[in-house]
mmCIF file of C-alpha atoms in Angstrom:
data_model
loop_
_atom_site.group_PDB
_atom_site.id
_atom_site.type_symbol
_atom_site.label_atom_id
_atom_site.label_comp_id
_atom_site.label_asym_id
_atom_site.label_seq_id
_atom_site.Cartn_x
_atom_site.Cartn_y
_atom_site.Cartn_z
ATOM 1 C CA UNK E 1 -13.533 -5.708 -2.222
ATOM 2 C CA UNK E 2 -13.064 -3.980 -5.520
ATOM 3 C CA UNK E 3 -14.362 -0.311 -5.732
ATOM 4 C CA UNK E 4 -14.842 1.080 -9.415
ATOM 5 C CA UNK E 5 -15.719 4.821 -9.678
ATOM 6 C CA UNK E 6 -17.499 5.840 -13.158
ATOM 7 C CA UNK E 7 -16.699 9.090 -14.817
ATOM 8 C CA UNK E 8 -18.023 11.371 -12.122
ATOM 9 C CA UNK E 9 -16.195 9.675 -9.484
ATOM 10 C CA UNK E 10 -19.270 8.022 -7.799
ATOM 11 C CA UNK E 11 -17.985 4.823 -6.566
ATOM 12 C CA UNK E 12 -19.907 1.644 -7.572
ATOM 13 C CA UNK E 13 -19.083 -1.143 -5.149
ATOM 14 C CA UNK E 14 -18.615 -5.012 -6.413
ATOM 15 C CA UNK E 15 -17.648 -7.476 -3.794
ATOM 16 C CA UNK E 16 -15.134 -10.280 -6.004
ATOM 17 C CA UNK E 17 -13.462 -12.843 -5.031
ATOM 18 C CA UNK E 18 -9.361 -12.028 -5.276
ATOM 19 C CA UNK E 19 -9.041 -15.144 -7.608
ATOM 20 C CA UNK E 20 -11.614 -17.287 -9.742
ATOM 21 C CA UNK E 21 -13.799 -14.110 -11.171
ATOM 22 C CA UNK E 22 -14.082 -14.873 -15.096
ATOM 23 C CA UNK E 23 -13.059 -12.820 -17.627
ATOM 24 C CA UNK E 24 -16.780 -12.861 -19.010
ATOM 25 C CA UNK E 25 -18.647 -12.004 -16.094
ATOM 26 C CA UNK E 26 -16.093 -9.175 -15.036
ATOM 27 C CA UNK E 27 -16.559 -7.638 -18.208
ATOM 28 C CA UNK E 28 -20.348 -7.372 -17.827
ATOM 29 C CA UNK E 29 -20.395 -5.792 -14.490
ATOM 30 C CA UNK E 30 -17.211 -3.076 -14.545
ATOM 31 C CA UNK E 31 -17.616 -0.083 -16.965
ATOM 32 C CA UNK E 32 -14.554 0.274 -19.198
ATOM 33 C CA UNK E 33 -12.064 3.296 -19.390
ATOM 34 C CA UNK E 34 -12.639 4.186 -15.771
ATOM 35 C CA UNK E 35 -10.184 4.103 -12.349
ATOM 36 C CA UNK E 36 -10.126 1.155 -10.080
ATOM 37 C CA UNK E 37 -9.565 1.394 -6.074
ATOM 38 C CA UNK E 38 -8.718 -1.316 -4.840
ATOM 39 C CA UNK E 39 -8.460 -2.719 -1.188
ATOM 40 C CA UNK E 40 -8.650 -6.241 0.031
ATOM 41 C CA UNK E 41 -9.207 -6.289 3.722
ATOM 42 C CA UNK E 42 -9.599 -10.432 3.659
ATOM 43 C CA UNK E 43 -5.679 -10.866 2.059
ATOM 44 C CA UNK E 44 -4.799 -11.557 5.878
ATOM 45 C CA UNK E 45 -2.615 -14.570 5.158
ATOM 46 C CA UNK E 46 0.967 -14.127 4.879
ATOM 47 C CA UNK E 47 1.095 -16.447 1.379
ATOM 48 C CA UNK E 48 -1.994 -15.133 0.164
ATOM 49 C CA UNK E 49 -1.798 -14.758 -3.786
ATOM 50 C CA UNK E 50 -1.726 -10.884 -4.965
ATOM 51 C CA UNK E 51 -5.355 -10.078 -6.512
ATOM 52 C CA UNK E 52 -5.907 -11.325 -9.822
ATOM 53 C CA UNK E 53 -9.186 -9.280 -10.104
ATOM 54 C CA UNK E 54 -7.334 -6.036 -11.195
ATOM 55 C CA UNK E 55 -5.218 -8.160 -13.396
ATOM 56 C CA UNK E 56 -8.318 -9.090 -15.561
ATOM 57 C CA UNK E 57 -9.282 -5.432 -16.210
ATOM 58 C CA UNK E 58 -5.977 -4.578 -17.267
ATOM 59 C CA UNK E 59 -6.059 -7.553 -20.041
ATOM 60 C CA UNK E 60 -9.783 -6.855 -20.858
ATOM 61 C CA UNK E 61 -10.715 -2.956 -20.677
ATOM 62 C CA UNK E 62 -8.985 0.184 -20.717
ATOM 63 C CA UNK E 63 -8.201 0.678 -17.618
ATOM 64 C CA UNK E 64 -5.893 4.144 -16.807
ATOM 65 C CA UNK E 65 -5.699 4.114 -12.950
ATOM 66 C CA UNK E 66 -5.608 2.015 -10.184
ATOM 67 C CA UNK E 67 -5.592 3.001 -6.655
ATOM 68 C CA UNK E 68 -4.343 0.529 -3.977
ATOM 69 C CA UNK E 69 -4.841 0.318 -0.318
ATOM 70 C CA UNK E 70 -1.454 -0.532 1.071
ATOM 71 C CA UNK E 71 -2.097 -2.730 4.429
ATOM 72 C CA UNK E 72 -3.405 -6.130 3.917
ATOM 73 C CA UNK E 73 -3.703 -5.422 0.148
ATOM 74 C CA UNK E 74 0.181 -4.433 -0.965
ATOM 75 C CA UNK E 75 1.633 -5.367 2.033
ATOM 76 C CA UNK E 76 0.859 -8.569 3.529
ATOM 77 C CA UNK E 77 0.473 -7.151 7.115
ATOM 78 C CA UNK E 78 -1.157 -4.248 8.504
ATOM 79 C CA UNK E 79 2.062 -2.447 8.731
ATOM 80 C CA UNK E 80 0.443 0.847 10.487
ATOM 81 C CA UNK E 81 -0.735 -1.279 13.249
ATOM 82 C CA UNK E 82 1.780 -3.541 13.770
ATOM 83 C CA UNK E 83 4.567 -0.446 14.395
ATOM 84 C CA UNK E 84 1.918 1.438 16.740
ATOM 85 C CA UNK E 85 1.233 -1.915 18.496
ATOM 86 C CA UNK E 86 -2.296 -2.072 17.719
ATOM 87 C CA UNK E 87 -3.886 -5.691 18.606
ATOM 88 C CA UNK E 88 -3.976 -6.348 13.958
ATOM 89 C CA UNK E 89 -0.950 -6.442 12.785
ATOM 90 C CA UNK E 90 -2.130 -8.859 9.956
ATOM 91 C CA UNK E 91 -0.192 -11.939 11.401
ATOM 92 C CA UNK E 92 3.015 -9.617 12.373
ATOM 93 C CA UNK E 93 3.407 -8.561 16.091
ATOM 94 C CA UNK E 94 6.218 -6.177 16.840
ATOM 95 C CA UNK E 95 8.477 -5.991 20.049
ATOM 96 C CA UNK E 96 8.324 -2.439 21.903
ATOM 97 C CA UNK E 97 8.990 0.239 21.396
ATOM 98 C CA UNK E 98 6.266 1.291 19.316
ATOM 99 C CA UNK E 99 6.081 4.126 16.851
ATOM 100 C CA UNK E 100 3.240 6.930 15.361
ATOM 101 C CA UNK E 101 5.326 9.346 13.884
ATOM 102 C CA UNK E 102 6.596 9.303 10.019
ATOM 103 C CA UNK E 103 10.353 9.790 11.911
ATOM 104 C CA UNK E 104 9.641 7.424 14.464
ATOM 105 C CA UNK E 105 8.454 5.254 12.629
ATOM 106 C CA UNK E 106 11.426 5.281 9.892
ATOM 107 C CA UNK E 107 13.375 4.813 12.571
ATOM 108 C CA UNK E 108 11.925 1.409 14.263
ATOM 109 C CA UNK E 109 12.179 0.190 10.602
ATOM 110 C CA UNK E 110 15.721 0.329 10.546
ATOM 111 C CA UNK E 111 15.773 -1.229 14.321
ATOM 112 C CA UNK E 112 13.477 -4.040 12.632
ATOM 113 C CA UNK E 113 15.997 -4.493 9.842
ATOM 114 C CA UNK E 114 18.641 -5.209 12.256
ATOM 115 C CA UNK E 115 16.737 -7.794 14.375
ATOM 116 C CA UNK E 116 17.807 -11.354 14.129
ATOM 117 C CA UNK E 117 14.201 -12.519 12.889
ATOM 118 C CA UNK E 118 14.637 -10.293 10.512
ATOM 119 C CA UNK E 119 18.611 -9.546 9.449
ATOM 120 C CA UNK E 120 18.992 -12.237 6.769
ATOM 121 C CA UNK E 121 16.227 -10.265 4.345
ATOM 122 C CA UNK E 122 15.372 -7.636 6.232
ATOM 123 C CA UNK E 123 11.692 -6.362 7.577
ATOM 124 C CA UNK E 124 10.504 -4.862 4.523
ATOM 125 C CA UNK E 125 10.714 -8.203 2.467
ATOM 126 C CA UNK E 126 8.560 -10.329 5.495
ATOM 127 C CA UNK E 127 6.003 -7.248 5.287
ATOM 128 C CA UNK E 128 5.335 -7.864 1.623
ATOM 129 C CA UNK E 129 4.929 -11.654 2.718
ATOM 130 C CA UNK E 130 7.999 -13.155 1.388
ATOM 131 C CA UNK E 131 10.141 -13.540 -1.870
ATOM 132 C CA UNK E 132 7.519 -15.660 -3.541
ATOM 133 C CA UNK E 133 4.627 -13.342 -3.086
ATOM 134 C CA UNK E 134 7.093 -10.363 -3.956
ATOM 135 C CA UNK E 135 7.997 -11.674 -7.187
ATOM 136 C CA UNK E 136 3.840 -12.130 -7.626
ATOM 137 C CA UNK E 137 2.949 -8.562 -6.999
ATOM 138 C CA UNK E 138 5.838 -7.481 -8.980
ATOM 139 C CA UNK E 139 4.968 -9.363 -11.561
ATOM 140 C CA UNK E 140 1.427 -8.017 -11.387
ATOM 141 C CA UNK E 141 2.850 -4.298 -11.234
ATOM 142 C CA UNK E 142 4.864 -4.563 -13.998
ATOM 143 C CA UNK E 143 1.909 -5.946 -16.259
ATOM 144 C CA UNK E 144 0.187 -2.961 -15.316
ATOM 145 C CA UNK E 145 2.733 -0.498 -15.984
ATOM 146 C CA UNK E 146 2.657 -2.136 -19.801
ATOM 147 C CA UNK E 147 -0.227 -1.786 -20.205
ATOM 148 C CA UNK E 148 -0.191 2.318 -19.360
ATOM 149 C CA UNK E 149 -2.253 1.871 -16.566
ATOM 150 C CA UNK E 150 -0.931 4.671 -13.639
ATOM 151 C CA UNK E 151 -0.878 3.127 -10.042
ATOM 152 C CA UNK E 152 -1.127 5.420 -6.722
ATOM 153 C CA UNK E 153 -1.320 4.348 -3.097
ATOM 154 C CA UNK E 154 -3.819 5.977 -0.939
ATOM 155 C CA UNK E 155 -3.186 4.687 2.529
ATOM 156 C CA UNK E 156 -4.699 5.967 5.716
ATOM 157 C CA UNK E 157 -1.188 5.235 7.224
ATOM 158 C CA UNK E 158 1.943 6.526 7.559
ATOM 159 C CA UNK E 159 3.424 8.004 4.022
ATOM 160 C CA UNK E 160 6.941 7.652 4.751
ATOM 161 C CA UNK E 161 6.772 3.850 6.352
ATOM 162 C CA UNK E 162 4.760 3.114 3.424
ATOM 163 C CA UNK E 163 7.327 4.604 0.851
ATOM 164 C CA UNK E 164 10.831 3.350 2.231
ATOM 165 C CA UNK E 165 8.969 0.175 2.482
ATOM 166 C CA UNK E 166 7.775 0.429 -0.800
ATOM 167 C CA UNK E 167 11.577 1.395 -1.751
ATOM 168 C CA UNK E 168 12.966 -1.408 0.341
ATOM 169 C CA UNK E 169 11.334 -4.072 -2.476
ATOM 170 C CA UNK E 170 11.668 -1.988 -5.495
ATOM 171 C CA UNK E 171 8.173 -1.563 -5.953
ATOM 172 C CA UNK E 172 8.273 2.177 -5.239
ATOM 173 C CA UNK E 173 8.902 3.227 -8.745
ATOM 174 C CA UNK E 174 5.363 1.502 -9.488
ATOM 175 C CA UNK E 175 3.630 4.277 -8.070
ATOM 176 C CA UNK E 176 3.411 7.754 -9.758
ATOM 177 C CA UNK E 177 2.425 9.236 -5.774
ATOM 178 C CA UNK E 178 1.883 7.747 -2.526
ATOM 179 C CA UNK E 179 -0.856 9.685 -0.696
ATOM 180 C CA UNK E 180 -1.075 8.949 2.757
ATOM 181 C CA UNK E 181 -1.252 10.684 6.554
ATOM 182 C CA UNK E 182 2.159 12.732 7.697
ATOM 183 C CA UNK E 183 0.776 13.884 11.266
ATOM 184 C CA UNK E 184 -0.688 11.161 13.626
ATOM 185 C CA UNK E 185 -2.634 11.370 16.803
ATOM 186 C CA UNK E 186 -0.789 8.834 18.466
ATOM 187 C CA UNK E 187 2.712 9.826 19.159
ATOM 188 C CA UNK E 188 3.851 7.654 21.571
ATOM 189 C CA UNK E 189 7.001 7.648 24.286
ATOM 190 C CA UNK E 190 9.177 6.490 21.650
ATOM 191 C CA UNK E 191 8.099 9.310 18.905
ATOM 192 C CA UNK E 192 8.704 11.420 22.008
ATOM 193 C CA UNK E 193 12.034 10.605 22.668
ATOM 194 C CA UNK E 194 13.439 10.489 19.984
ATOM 195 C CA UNK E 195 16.944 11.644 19.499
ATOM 196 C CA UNK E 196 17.702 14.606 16.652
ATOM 197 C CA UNK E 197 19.678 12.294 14.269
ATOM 198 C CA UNK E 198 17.356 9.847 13.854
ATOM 199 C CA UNK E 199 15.948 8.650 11.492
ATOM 200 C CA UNK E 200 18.695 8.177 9.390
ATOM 201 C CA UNK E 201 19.840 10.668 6.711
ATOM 202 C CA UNK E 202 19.407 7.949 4.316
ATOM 203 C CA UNK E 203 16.206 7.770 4.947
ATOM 204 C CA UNK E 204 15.285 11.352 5.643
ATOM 205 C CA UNK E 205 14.258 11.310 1.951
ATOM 206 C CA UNK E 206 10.784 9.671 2.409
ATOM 207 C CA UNK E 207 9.636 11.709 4.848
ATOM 208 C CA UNK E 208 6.581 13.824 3.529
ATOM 209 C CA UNK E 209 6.773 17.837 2.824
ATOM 210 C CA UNK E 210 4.113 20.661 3.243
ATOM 211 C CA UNK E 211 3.550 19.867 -0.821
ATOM 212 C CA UNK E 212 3.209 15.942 -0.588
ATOM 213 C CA UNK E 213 -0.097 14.977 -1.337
ATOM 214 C CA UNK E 214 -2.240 13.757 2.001
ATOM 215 C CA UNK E 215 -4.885 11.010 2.564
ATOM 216 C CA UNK E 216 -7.843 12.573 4.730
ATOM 217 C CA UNK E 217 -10.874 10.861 6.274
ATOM 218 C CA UNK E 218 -12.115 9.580 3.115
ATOM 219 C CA UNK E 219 -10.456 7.631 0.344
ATOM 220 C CA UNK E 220 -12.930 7.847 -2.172
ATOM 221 C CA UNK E 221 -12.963 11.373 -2.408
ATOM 222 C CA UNK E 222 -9.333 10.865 -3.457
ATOM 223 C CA UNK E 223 -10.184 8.785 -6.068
ATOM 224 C CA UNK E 224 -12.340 11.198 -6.831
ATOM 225 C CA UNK E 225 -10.092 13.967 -7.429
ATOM 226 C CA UNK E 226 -7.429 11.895 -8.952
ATOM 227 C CA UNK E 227 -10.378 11.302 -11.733
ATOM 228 C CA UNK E 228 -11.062 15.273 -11.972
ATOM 229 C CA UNK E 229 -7.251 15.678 -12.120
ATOM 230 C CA UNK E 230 -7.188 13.536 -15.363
ATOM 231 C CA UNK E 231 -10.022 14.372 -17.389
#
């Protein structure tokens, strides 16, 4: 699902396909000049081709932002609920311990990295669905960033798993902010337990601050106020 908010920020929903949408047609039914949020909660499969759908705006209309979902949309998984051990991981189910926490979380990443599934190119790269859909969405990103369009993640994960995984593919430079949840819920026994030095002080640096920006209970009203914020 594509969401397209006009200039007020009132979101005006159009169900597309990820691939086979012509150029024509598109054209008719998305105002030009505006921001595009875009989430794909069907891109379940592993493989599955990044979305051509945003690519066509790009080419055809003046397009200045797009917001992206991260899980299932970026990422080829549902990262946030494959680290909490949630029953959709998006076709990735972790081994214990599970994590909530930005820190805890940073630090079952680098555990993941280090697994034997997972050594030879490390978690990030399987997250993103492999080295051919990688070289897709980067692809994708970079035709964006030519074309002046800005790109922001609003996630209603965890900001610092999303940005070291982000970092972990180079595709974190894509992405002017990444505005997502710092404080969860759902610590669990591993959050709990966690010893001082961890995470890592190489990866201390994605954790969010009191100034990082934050997702809240709706996404829309973010893309709402990333509109206000640029005229």
């Amino acid at each position: 699902q594509a969401v397209f908010s006009g200039s007020k920020g009132r979101p005006a929903r159009r169900a597309l396909k990820c691939s086979g949408v012509r150029r024509s047609a598109f054209r008719q039914r998305v105002p030009s000049g505006r921001a595009a949020h875009f989430s794909c909660a069907l891109a379940k499969r592993a493989q599955q081709r990044p979305p051509q759908a945003l690519t066509l705006v790009a080419r055809g209309m003046s397009l200045r932002l797009a917001v992206f979902d991260f899980d299932q949309t970026l990422s080829s998984c549902h990262l946030f609920h494959a680290l909490i051990g949630g029953a959709d991981g998006g076709g990735i189910r972790l081994p214990p311990p599970f994590a909530g926490t930005e820190r805890g979380q940073l630090s079952r990443l680098a555990e993941l990295d280090e697994l034997p599934e997972y050594k030879d190119t490390g978690f990030s790269i399987v997250a993103f669905g492999g080295l051919e859909r990688l070289a897709r969405l980067t692809s994708f990103l970079e035709e964006l960033r030519h074309a002046d369009v800005e790109c922001v993640v609003c996630s209603r994960g965890m900001a610092a798993a999303i940005r070291r995984t982000l970092d972990r593919v180079g595709l974190l430079d894509y992405f002017s902010q990444v505005i997502a949840r710092a404080t969860t819920t759902q610590p669990t026994d591993y959050d709990n337990s966690l010893p001082p030095h961890l995470p890592a002080i190489e990866d201390l640096c994605y954790l969010s601050t009191s100034s990082s920006p934050k997702c809240g209970a709706s996404k829309g009203r973010v893309v709402g106020q990333l509109l206000r914020e640029r005229g």
